Structures are given as C-alpha cells and as structure tokens.
Coordinates of C-alpha atoms in Angstrom, one line a residue:
X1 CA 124.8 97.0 119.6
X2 CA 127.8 96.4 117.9
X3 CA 127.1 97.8 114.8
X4 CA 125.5 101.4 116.5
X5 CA 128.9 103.4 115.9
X6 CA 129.5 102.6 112.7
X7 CA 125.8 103.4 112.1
X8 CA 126.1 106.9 113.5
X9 CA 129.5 107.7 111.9
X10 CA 128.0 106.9 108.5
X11 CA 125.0 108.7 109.3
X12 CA 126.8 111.9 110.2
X13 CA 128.9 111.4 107.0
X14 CA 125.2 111.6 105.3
X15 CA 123.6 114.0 107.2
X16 CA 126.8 116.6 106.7
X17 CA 127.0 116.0 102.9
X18 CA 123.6 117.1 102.5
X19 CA 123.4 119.6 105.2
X20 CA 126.7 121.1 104.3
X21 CA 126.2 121.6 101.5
X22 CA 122.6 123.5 101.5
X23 CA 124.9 126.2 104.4
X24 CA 125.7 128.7 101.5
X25 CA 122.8 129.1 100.0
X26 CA 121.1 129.8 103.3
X27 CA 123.8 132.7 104.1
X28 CA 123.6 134.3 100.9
X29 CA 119.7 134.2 101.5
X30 CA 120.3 136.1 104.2
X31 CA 122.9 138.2 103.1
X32 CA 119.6 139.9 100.4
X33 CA 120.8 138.3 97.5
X34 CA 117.1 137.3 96.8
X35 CA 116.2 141.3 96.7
X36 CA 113.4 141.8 94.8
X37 CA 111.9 138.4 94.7
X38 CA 109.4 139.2 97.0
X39 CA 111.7 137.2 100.2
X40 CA 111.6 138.7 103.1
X41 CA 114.0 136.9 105.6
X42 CA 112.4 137.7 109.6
X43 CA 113.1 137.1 113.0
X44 CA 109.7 135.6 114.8
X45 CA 109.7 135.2 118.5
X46 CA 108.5 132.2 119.5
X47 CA 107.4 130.4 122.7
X48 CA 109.2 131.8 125.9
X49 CA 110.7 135.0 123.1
X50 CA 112.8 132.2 121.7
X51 CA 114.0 133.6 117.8
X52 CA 112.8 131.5 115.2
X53 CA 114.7 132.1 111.5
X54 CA 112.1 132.7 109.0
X55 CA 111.1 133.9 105.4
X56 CA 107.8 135.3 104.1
X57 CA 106.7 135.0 100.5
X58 CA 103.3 137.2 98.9
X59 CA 102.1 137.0 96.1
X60 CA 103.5 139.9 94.0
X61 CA 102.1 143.0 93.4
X62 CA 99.2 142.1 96.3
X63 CA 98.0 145.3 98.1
X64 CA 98.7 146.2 101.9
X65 CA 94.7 145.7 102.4
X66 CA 94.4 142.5 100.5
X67 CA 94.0 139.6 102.4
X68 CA 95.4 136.6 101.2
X69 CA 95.0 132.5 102.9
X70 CA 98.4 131.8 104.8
X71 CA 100.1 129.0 104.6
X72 CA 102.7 128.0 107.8
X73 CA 105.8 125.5 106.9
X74 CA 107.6 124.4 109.6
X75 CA 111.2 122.8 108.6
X76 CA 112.0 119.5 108.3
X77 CA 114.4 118.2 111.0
X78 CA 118.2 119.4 110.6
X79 CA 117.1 121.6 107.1
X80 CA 117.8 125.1 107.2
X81 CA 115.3 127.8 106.5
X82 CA 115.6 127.5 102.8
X83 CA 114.2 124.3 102.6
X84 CA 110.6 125.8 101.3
X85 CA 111.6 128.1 98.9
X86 CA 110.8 127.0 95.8
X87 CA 107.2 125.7 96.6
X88 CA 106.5 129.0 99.1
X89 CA 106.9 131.0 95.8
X90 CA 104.5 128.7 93.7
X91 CA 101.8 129.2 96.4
X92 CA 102.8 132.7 96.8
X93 CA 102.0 133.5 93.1
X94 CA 99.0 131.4 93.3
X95 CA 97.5 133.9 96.1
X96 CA 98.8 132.9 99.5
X97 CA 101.0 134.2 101.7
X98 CA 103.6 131.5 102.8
X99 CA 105.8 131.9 106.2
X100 CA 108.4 129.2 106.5
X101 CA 110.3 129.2 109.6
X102 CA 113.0 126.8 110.9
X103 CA 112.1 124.9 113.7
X104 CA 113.5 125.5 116.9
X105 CA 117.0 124.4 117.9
X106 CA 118.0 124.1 114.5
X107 CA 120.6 125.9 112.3
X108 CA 120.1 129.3 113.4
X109 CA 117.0 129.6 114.8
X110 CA 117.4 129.7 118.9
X111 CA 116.3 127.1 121.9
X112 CA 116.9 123.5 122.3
X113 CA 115.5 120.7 120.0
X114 CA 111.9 119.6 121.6
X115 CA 111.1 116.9 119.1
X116 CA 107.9 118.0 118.3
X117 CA 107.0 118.9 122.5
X118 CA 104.7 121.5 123.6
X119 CA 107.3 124.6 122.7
X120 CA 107.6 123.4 119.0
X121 CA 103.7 123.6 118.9
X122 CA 103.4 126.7 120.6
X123 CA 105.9 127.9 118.0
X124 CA 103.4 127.2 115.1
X125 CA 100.6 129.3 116.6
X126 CA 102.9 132.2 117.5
X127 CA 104.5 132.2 113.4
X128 CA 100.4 132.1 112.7
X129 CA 99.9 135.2 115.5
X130 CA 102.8 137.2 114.0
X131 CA 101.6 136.2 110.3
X132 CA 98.2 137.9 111.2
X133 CA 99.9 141.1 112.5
X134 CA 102.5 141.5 110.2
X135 CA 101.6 140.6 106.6
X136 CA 98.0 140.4 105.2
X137 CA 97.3 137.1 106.2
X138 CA 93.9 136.3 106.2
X139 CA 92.6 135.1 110.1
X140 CA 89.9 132.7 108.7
X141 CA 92.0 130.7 106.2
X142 CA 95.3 129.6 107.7
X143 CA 96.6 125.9 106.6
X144 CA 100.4 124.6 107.6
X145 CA 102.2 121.8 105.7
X146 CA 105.9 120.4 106.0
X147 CA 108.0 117.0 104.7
X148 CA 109.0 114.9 108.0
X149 CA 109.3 117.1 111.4
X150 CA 107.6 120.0 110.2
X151 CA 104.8 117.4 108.7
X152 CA 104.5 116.2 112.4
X153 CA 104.5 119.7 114.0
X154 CA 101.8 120.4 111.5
X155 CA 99.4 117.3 112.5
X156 CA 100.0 118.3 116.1
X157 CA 99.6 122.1 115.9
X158 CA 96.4 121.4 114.1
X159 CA 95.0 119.4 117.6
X160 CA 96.3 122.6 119.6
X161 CA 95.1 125.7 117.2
X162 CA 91.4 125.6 115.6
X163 CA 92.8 128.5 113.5
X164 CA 94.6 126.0 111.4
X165 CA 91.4 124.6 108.7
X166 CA 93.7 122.6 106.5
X167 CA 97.1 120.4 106.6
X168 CA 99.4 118.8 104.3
X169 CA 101.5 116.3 106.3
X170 CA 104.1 114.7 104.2
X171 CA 106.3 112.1 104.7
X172 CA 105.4 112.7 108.6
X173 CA 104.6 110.1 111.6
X174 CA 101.2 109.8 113.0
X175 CA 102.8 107.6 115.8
X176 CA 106.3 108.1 116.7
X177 CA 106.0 104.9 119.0
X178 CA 105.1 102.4 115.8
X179 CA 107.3 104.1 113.2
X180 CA 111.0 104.0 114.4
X181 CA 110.2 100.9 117.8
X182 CA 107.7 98.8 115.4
X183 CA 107.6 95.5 116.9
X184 CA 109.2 96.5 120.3
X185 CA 112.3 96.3 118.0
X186 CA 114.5 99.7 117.8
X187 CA 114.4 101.1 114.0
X188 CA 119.0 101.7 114.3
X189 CA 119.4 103.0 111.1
X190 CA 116.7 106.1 111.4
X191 CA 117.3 106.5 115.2
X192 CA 121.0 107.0 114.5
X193 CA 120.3 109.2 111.4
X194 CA 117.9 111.1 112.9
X195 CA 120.1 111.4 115.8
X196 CA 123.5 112.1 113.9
X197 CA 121.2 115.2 112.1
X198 CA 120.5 116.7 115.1
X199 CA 123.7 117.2 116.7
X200 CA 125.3 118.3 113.3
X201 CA 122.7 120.9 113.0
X202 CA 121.6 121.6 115.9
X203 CA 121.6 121.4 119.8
X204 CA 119.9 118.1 121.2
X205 CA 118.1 119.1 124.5
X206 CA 118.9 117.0 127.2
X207 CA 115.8 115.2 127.3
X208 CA 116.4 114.4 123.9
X209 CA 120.1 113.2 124.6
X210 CA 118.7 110.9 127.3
X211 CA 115.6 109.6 125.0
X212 CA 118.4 108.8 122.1
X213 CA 120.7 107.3 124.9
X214 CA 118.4 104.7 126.1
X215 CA 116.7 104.2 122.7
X216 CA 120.4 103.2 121.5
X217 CA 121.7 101.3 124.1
X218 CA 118.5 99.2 124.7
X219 CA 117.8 100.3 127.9
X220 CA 114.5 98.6 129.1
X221 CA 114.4 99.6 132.0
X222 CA 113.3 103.0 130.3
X223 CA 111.4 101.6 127.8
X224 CA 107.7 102.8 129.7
X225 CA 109.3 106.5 130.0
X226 CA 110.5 106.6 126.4
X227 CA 107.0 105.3 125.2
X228 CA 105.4 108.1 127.4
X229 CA 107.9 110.7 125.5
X230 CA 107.1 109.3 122.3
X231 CA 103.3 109.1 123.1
X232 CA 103.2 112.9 124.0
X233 CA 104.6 113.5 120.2
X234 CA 102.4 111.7 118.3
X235 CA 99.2 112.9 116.2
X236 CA 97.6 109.4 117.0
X237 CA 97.2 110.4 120.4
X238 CA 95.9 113.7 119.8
X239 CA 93.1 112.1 117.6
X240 CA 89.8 113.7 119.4
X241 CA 91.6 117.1 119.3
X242 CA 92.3 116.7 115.8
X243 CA 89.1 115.3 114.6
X244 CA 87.1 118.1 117.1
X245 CA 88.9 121.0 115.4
X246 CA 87.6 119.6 112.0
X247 CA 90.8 120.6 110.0
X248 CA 90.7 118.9 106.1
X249 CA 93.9 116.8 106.1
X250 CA 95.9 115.1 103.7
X251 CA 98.8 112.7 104.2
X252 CA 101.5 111.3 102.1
X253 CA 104.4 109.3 102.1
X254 CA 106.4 106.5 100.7
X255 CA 106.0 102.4 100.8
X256 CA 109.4 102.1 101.4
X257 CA 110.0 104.8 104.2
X258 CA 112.7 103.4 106.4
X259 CA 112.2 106.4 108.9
X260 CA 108.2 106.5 109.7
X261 CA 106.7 103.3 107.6
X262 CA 103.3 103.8 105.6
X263 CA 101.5 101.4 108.4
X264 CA 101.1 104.1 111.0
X265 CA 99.6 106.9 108.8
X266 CA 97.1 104.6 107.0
X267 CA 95.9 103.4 110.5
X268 CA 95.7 107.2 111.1
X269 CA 93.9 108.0 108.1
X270 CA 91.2 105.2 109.0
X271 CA 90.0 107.2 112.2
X272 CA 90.0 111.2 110.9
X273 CA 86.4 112.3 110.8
X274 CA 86.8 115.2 108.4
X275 CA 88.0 115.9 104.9
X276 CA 91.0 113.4 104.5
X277 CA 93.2 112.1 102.0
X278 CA 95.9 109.4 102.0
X279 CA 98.7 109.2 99.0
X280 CA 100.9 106.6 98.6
X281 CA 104.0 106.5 96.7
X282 CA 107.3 104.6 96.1
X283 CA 110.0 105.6 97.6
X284 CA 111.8 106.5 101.0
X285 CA 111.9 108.8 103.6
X286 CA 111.1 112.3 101.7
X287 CA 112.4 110.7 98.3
X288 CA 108.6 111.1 97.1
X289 CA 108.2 114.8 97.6
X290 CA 112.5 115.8 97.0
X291 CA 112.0 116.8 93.8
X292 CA 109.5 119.8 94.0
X293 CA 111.3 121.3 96.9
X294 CA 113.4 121.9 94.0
X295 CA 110.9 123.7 92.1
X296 CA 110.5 120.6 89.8
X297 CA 106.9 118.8 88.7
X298 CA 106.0 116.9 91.7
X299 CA 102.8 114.6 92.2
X300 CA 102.9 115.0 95.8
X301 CA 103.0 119.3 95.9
X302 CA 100.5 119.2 93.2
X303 CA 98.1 117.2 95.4
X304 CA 98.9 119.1 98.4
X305 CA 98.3 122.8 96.3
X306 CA 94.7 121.1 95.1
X307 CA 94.2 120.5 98.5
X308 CA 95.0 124.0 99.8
X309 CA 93.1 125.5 96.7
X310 CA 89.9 123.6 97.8
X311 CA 89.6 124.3 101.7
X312 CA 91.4 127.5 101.8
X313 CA 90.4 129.1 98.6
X314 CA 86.9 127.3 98.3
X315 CA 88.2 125.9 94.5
X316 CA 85.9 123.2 92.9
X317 CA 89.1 121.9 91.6
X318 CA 87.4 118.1 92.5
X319 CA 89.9 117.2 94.8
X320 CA 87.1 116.2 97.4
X321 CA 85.4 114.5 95.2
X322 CA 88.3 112.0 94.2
X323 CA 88.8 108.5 95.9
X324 CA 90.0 109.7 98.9
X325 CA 92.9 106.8 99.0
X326 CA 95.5 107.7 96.1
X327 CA 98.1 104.7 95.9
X328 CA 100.8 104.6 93.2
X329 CA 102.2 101.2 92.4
X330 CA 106.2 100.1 93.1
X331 CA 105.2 98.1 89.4
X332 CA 103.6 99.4 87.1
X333 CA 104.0 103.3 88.3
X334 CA 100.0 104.0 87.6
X335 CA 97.3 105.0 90.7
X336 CA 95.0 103.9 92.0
X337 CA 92.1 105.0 93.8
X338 CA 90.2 103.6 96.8
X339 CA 87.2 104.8 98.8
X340 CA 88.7 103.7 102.1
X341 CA 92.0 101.8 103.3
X342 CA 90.2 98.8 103.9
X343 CA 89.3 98.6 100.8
X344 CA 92.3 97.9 100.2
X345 CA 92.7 94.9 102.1
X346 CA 89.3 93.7 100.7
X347 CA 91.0 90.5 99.0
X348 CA 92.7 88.8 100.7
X349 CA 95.5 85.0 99.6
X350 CA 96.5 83.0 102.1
X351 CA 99.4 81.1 101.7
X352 CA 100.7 78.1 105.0
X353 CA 103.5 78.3 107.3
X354 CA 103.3 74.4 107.5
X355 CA 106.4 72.2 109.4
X356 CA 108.3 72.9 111.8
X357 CA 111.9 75.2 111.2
X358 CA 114.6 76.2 113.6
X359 CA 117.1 79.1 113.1
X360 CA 120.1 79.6 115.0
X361 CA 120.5 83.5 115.3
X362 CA 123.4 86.3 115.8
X363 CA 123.7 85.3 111.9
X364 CA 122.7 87.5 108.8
X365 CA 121.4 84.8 106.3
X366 CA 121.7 87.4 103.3
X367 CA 118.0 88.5 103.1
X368 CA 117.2 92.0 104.7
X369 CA 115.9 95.4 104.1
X370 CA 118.7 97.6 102.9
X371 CA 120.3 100.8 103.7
X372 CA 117.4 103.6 105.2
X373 CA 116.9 106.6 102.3
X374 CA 119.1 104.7 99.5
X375 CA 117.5 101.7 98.8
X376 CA 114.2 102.6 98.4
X377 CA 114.9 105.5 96.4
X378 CA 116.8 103.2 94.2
X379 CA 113.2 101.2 93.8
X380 CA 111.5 104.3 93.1
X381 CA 113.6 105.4 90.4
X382 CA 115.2 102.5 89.4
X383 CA 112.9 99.8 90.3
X384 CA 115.4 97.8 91.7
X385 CA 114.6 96.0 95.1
X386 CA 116.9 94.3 97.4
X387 CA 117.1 90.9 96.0
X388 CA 118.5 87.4 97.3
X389 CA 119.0 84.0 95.7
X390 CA 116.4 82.2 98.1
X391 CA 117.8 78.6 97.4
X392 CA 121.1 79.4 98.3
X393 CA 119.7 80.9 101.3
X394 CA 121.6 79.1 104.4
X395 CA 118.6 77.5 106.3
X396 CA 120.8 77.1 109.6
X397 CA 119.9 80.5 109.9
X398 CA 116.9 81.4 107.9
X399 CA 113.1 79.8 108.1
X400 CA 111.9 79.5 103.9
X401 CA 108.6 78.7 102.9
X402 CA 107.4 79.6 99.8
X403 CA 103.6 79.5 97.7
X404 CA 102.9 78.0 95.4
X405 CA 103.6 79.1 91.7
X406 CA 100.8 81.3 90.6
X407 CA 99.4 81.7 87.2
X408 CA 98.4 84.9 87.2
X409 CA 99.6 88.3 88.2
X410 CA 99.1 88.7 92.2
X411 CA 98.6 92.5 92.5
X412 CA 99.5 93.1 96.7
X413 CA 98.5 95.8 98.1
X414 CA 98.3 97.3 101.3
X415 CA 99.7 95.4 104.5
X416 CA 100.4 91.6 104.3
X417 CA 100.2 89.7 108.0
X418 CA 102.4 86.9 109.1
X419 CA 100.9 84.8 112.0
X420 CA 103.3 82.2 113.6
X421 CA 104.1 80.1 116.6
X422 CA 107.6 80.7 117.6
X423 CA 109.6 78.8 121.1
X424 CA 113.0 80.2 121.6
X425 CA 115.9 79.1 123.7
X426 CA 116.1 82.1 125.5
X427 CA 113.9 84.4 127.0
X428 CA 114.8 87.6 124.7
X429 CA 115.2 87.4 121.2
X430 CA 114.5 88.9 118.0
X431 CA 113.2 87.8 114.2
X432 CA 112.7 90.1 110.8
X433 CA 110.4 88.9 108.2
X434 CA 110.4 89.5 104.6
X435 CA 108.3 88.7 101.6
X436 CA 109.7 88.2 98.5
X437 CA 108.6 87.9 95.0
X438 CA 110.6 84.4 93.4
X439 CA 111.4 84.0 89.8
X440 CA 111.6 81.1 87.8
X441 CA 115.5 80.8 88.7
X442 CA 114.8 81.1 92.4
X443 CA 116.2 85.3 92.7
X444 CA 113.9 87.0 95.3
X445 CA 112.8 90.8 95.2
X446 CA 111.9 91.9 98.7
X447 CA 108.2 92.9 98.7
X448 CA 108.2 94.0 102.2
X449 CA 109.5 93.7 105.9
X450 CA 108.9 94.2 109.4
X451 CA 110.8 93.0 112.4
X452 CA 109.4 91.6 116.1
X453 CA 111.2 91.4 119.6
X454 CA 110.0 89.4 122.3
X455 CA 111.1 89.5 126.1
X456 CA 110.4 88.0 129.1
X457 CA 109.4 84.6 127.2
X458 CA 109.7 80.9 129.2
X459 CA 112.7 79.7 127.3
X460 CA 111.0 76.5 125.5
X461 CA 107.6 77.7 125.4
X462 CA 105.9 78.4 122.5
X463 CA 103.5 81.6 121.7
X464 CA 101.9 83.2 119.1
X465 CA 103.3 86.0 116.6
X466 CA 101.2 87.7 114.7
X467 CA 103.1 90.8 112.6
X468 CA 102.3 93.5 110.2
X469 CA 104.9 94.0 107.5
X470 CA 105.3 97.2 105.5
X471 CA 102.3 98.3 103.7
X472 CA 103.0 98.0 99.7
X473 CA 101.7 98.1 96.4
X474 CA 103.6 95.2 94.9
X475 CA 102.7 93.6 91.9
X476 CA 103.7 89.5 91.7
X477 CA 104.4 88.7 87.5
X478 CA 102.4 85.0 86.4
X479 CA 105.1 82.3 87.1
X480 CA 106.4 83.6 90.1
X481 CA 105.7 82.9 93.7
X482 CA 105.7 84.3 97.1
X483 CA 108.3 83.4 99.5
X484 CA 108.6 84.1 103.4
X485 CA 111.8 84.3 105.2
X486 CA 112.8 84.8 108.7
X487 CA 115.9 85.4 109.7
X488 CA 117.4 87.0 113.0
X489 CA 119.9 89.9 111.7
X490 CA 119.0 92.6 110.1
X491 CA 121.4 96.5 109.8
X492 CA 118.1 98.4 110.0
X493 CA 117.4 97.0 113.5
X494 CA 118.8 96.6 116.6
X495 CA 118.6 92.5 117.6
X496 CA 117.9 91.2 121.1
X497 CA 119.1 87.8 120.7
X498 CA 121.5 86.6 123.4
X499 CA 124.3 84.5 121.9
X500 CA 123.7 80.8 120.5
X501 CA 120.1 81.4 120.3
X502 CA 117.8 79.1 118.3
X503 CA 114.7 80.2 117.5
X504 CA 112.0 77.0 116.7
X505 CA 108.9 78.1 113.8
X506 CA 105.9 75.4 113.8
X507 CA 102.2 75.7 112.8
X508 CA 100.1 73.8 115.0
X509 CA 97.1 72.0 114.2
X510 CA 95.0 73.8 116.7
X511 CA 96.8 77.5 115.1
X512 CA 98.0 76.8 111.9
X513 CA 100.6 79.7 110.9
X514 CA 100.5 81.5 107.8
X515 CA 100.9 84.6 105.3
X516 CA 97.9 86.6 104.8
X517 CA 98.5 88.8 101.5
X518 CA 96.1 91.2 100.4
X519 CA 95.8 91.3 97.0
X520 CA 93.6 94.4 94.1
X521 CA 90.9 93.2 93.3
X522 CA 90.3 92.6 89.0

C-alpha cells in the first residue's frame, strides 16, 4: 500500500491534464458559439428532477413531423458533455437524432456519482422519455452507445428499458468484479485513476467514497459488501434481462485495457442470445476508439454506425452477416474473423512448468505490465511492448521457464491459461504472471499478464493455481520462444505478501503445471 499515494497524485496529475483542458471548449459550447450547427445544448431532468447537462443533434434540414431513430450517449466517466460531438453530428447527418447527456454527478450535470446504480439507469430512460417528447425521435427505434461509463450505463439500461433495440458498448465492463479485482487482486493503477477522475470532476457519493476506501486500503473484511456493490453494476449479472429484451449488441475494446481487460467482455459476448458482435483491437483503455471522438476515421465508430444502420435503420449493409467475432492483431495490424470466441481458442500448445522454483517476494524482478493507458497505447501505435532481458532476470525473485524454440510463427490468440501448484510461507500472498515472446538474444516482449491473490492458505501447503491472463492476439516470429515469469511485485496491483515471503512453484507428477497457449489456426 505503499505505493497508493503516489499512484493517486500521478493519476490526478493525468486525469486534470486531460480534463482541464477539454473545460473551455465545454463553456464556449454553452455560451452558443456552435449557433447554427444544429446544437442544441438542454437541461433534462433526470431521476428524482436531478438536471442532467445535455446536447441534441438532428439531422439538418429534417422536418418537425419527421421521425428520425434516436441514438442516447451517456458520458464517459469524468468527460464533460462535449465528449460526443463530433460522432453525434456524423449520425446526425446520417438521419438520427443523437442526445448526449453527461452523466450524473459529473462536471455540471447535478446529483452524486452512482457508478452506474439504479439512478444512472433511470437517467437513460428519462433522456429516452424526454427525447420522445421533445425532438422527433422515433419511439420504435431508440439505440444508446458510449466509450467506458456511458458504455456500461448503456449494457445496463438496455436490461432495464425494452425501448432500447440496439447498443454499442465500447471500451465498457461486462463485470466490474473481474475487470479492476481479477484474481482477488485489486487492479491500483485504474482504481486510483478512476478514483482521482472522479473527485476532480465530480462529487463521489459517499457510498462510492467508502467502496474506493476499502478497495484501496485492502480491507477484507468488506470484501463480500464491495463484491455485492460491484455485482449490482455489472451487465453480467443482468444477463436474462438483457438477453429477454432481445436488444442487438455489439462490444469493443482493447487487448491491452488496463482499466476493464478483454477477458470479461468475451465471456459476455459467449452467452448473449441475440444479434452480437465482439471487436478486438490493440490498445488501452479507450485508446482504440480516441480518435473518432475527434471526428477522425475510426474502425471502431464505423463498426458501431454499421451496426446502428442495420437494426435501427433496417440497412442490408452485411454487418449481420459478417463473422460475428472481429479481432485485429497487436502484429501484423490485419483482422480477423471468427464465428464464435471459442473458436478462437480451438488450437491449443502446451508448453511444462516442470521443477520445482522458489521466489522470495516484496521484490520487483524487472518484468511487469507497465503504466495503465500509456503503455498499451504505445503498443498500438508504436508497437512497442514492455520488454525485459529474461536471462538477466534475478531468479531469487522471479520463477523462468521458457519453450522450446519454435520453428514457425506461433500466432496466439485469445486467452492463454497458466495452471500451477504453488506452497507459500505465509498464509496471504500474491504472484503476477507474464508471457513473453524471447528472441534469439534472450530480450522478452510481454504478450500478456494477469495477477492471483490467495488468503487464508496453510502456510506450507501446497494448492493448485489455475489463471487466465489477458486475452491477446500475439503473433510469436520463427526462432523465438515463449517464456513464463512469475514474480510477486507488480505497480498495476496491489500485493498481499507479508514481508520475507517465499513463494515455492513445483509441477507434480500427479498435476503436472503448465502454459496452455491458444494459437490461429493455418
């Protein structure tokens, strides 16, 4: 817990840059300097008469009596109002009418941050009530979309309000539980960010401030009550709902988001019953869709506008008749399609976990995941991983084991599983995994990660580990080889290990441990 101020400070630093500097283009947006665009900046009254900041886009010239599909856009957490603009007016003069509000307790809308709670869905269906009586919305084809929180409130209004009949959810969580306390292991880095983001733009309700509290400080003793808060937020858990309401929904998001992994919306994807889609890019949080909310060509806004076009305009554009499962490689850049996720998975290497490796922990060996929203979007533009030199890597305090060199290209994709046996001196502890891809001269690029917590373990008795790292789409060049390391440190995770620790790795011959890596099929 050391590290958890410095996290936050550098956080805030982040969040205020960005945040900051957006503040003057929302107040001369509201001052009319957009007269004659076709903006209309509104007051909404939400659940309980709370004011919710909005804009409305239609499509220009349209006539009073002309009903056009509405599309709802729900801010992304700490963004301001403005946040939509430049893809509501592409819909807009493509034929819908497009209210984007900012969600409650944010910037200048009123009320108390809910985190997604029954208000902020209430709040979608009364911007979709007020959309029907005050523009020419169109009753029978309403679809809502949004990057991050508004992606969320979108998944979750859509199990609430049969009205909505499609969704674009980008760069959202389907389970708030597995994307930032994967592993029973607090994700610091986006707890903190999300956290610094919401008091610099907006006021925390005090459930909220208790929830981010106990996250932070790794209090167990609330762990069941802040997996029952997380539980009530989550689109996972609203499945039946969802899948009963029959909306077509699409999802996207980044290999490398550091804020709500790939993992959680591909299990998602699996169970939806009705039109679906699942798109995959690199990236980080939000880094895959940044671009068009500047108005620029973007992959993901052009899938989601195909998707609007087809179940809200009717449009044989194809888009349903596409692989449903769209994944673009960290590699090579190309896509690919698959009919299912588990196709996917359909190939899969095993490499062993043989011997038997101890680790001492409180130590960062070197090897770990990098810095949430930079590093990744350095992959995705720059292609440049995290990388380590895995030789020099000090094994007092990481486990190495590597494959063995392999002659052609090993194309990973989708989510690569680590099973172990692991004793530890103490009862608590923590251990990260990564996978990386080893050159000839030994330099490692991280393929993936994931990190596990144990408690309540017999010091001295061994158990099993079985973990899911990252989902990917990784591709391994001929001559190189797979390596896994464990280590026990990691700045993107809070560590449970008590001081002088030593966690023991071994692969018995009743449960032999390995690396299961899914690789394309050629």
């Amino acid at each position: 817990m050391r590290r958890t101020p410095l996290t936050l400070a550098v956080s805030a630093a982040l969040v205020a840059g960005t945040t900051l500097g957006l503040a003057p283009a929302a107040q001369a947006a509201e001052t009319g300097e957009t007269a004659g665009t076709g903006i209309r900046f509104v007051d909404i009254a939400g659940e309980g008469g709370t004011v919710l900041k909005a804009n409305v886009v239609t499509p220009a010239g349209a006539a009073d009596t002309t009903r056009h599909p509405l599309i709802v856009l729900p801010t992304s957490w700490a963004m301001p109002q403005i946040e939509y603009l430049a893809q509501a007016k592409k819909l807009a003069d493509s034929g819908y009418i497009v209210v984007s509000y900012n969600s409650r307790g944010f910037w200048q809308s009123g009320g108390e941050i809910e985190t997604a709670g029954p208000k902020d869905i209430a709040d979608a269906s009364k911007v979709i009530d007020w959309a029907l009586a005050n523009t020419g919305a169109d009753p029978a084809h309403i679809g809502m979309a949004g990057v991050s929180y508004g992606a969320g409130i979108s998944l979750l209004a859509a199990a609430h309000d049969p009205r909505i009949k499609a969704v674009a959810a980008l760069s959202g969580w389907a389970d708030l539980i597995e994307s930032i306390y994967s592993g029973r292991t607090q994700h610091l880095q986006a707890a903190a960010l999300l956290g610094g983001a919401g008091y610099l733009t907006g006021r925390p309700g005090p459930e909220l401030q208790q929830i981010l509290g106990d996250f932070l400080s790794s209090n167990l003793d609330k762990e069941e009550d802040m997996i029952a808060w997380g539980r009530k937020r989550s689109p996972a858990e609203q499945l039946d709902r969802i899948n009963a309401n029959g909306a077509a929904i699409m999802l996207g998001n980044a290999w490398g988001d550091t804020i709500f992994p790939p993992n959680q919306y591909a299990s998602f994807f699996e169970k939806l019953t009705g039109p679906k889609r699942l798109e995959f890019r690199p990236g980080d949080h939000a880094t895959a869709e940044a671009t068009g909310l500047f108005g620029l060509p973007n992959d993901t806004w052009t899938s989601a506008h195909r998707w609007f076009d087809r179940y809200l305009k009717g449009a044989d554009n194809g888009i349903d008749r596409e692989q449903p499962v769209q994944l673009k490689s960290r590699s090579t850049g190309g896509y690919e399609g698959y009919a299912d996720w588990k196709s996917v998975h359909a190939n899969q290497r095993k490499f062993d976990l043989g011997g038997t490796q101890r680790v001492r922990a409180n130590i960062d060996s070197g090897a770990n995941g990098g810095i949430t929203l930079l590093t990744n979007a350095l992959d995705q533009f720059l292609r440049t991983p995290p990388v380590v030199s895995v030789p020099l890597l000090p094994r007092a305090f990481a486990g190495v084991w590597q494959s063995e060199r392999y002659d052609t290209p090993q194309r990973v994709r989708g989510t690569v599983k680590v099973h172990t046996t692991v004793s530890s001196t103490e009862e608590s502890g923590t251990l990260v995994a990564y996978l990386y891809d080893v050159g000839p001269l030994g330099v490692g690029k991280l393929v993936s990660n994931a990190p596990y917590t144990f408690h309540d373990r017999t010091p001295g008795k061994a158990f099993g580990v079985d973990l899911e790292l990252f989902s990917t789409a990784y591709d391994v060049p001929a001559g190189h080889r797979l390596a896994l390391v464990v280590d026990t440190v990691d700045p993107l995770y809070i560590e449970h290990n008590p001081t002088g620790a030593q966690l023991t790795f071994s692969s018995p011959s009743a449960d032999p441990s390995y690396v299961s890596v899914p690789l394309r099929k050629e």
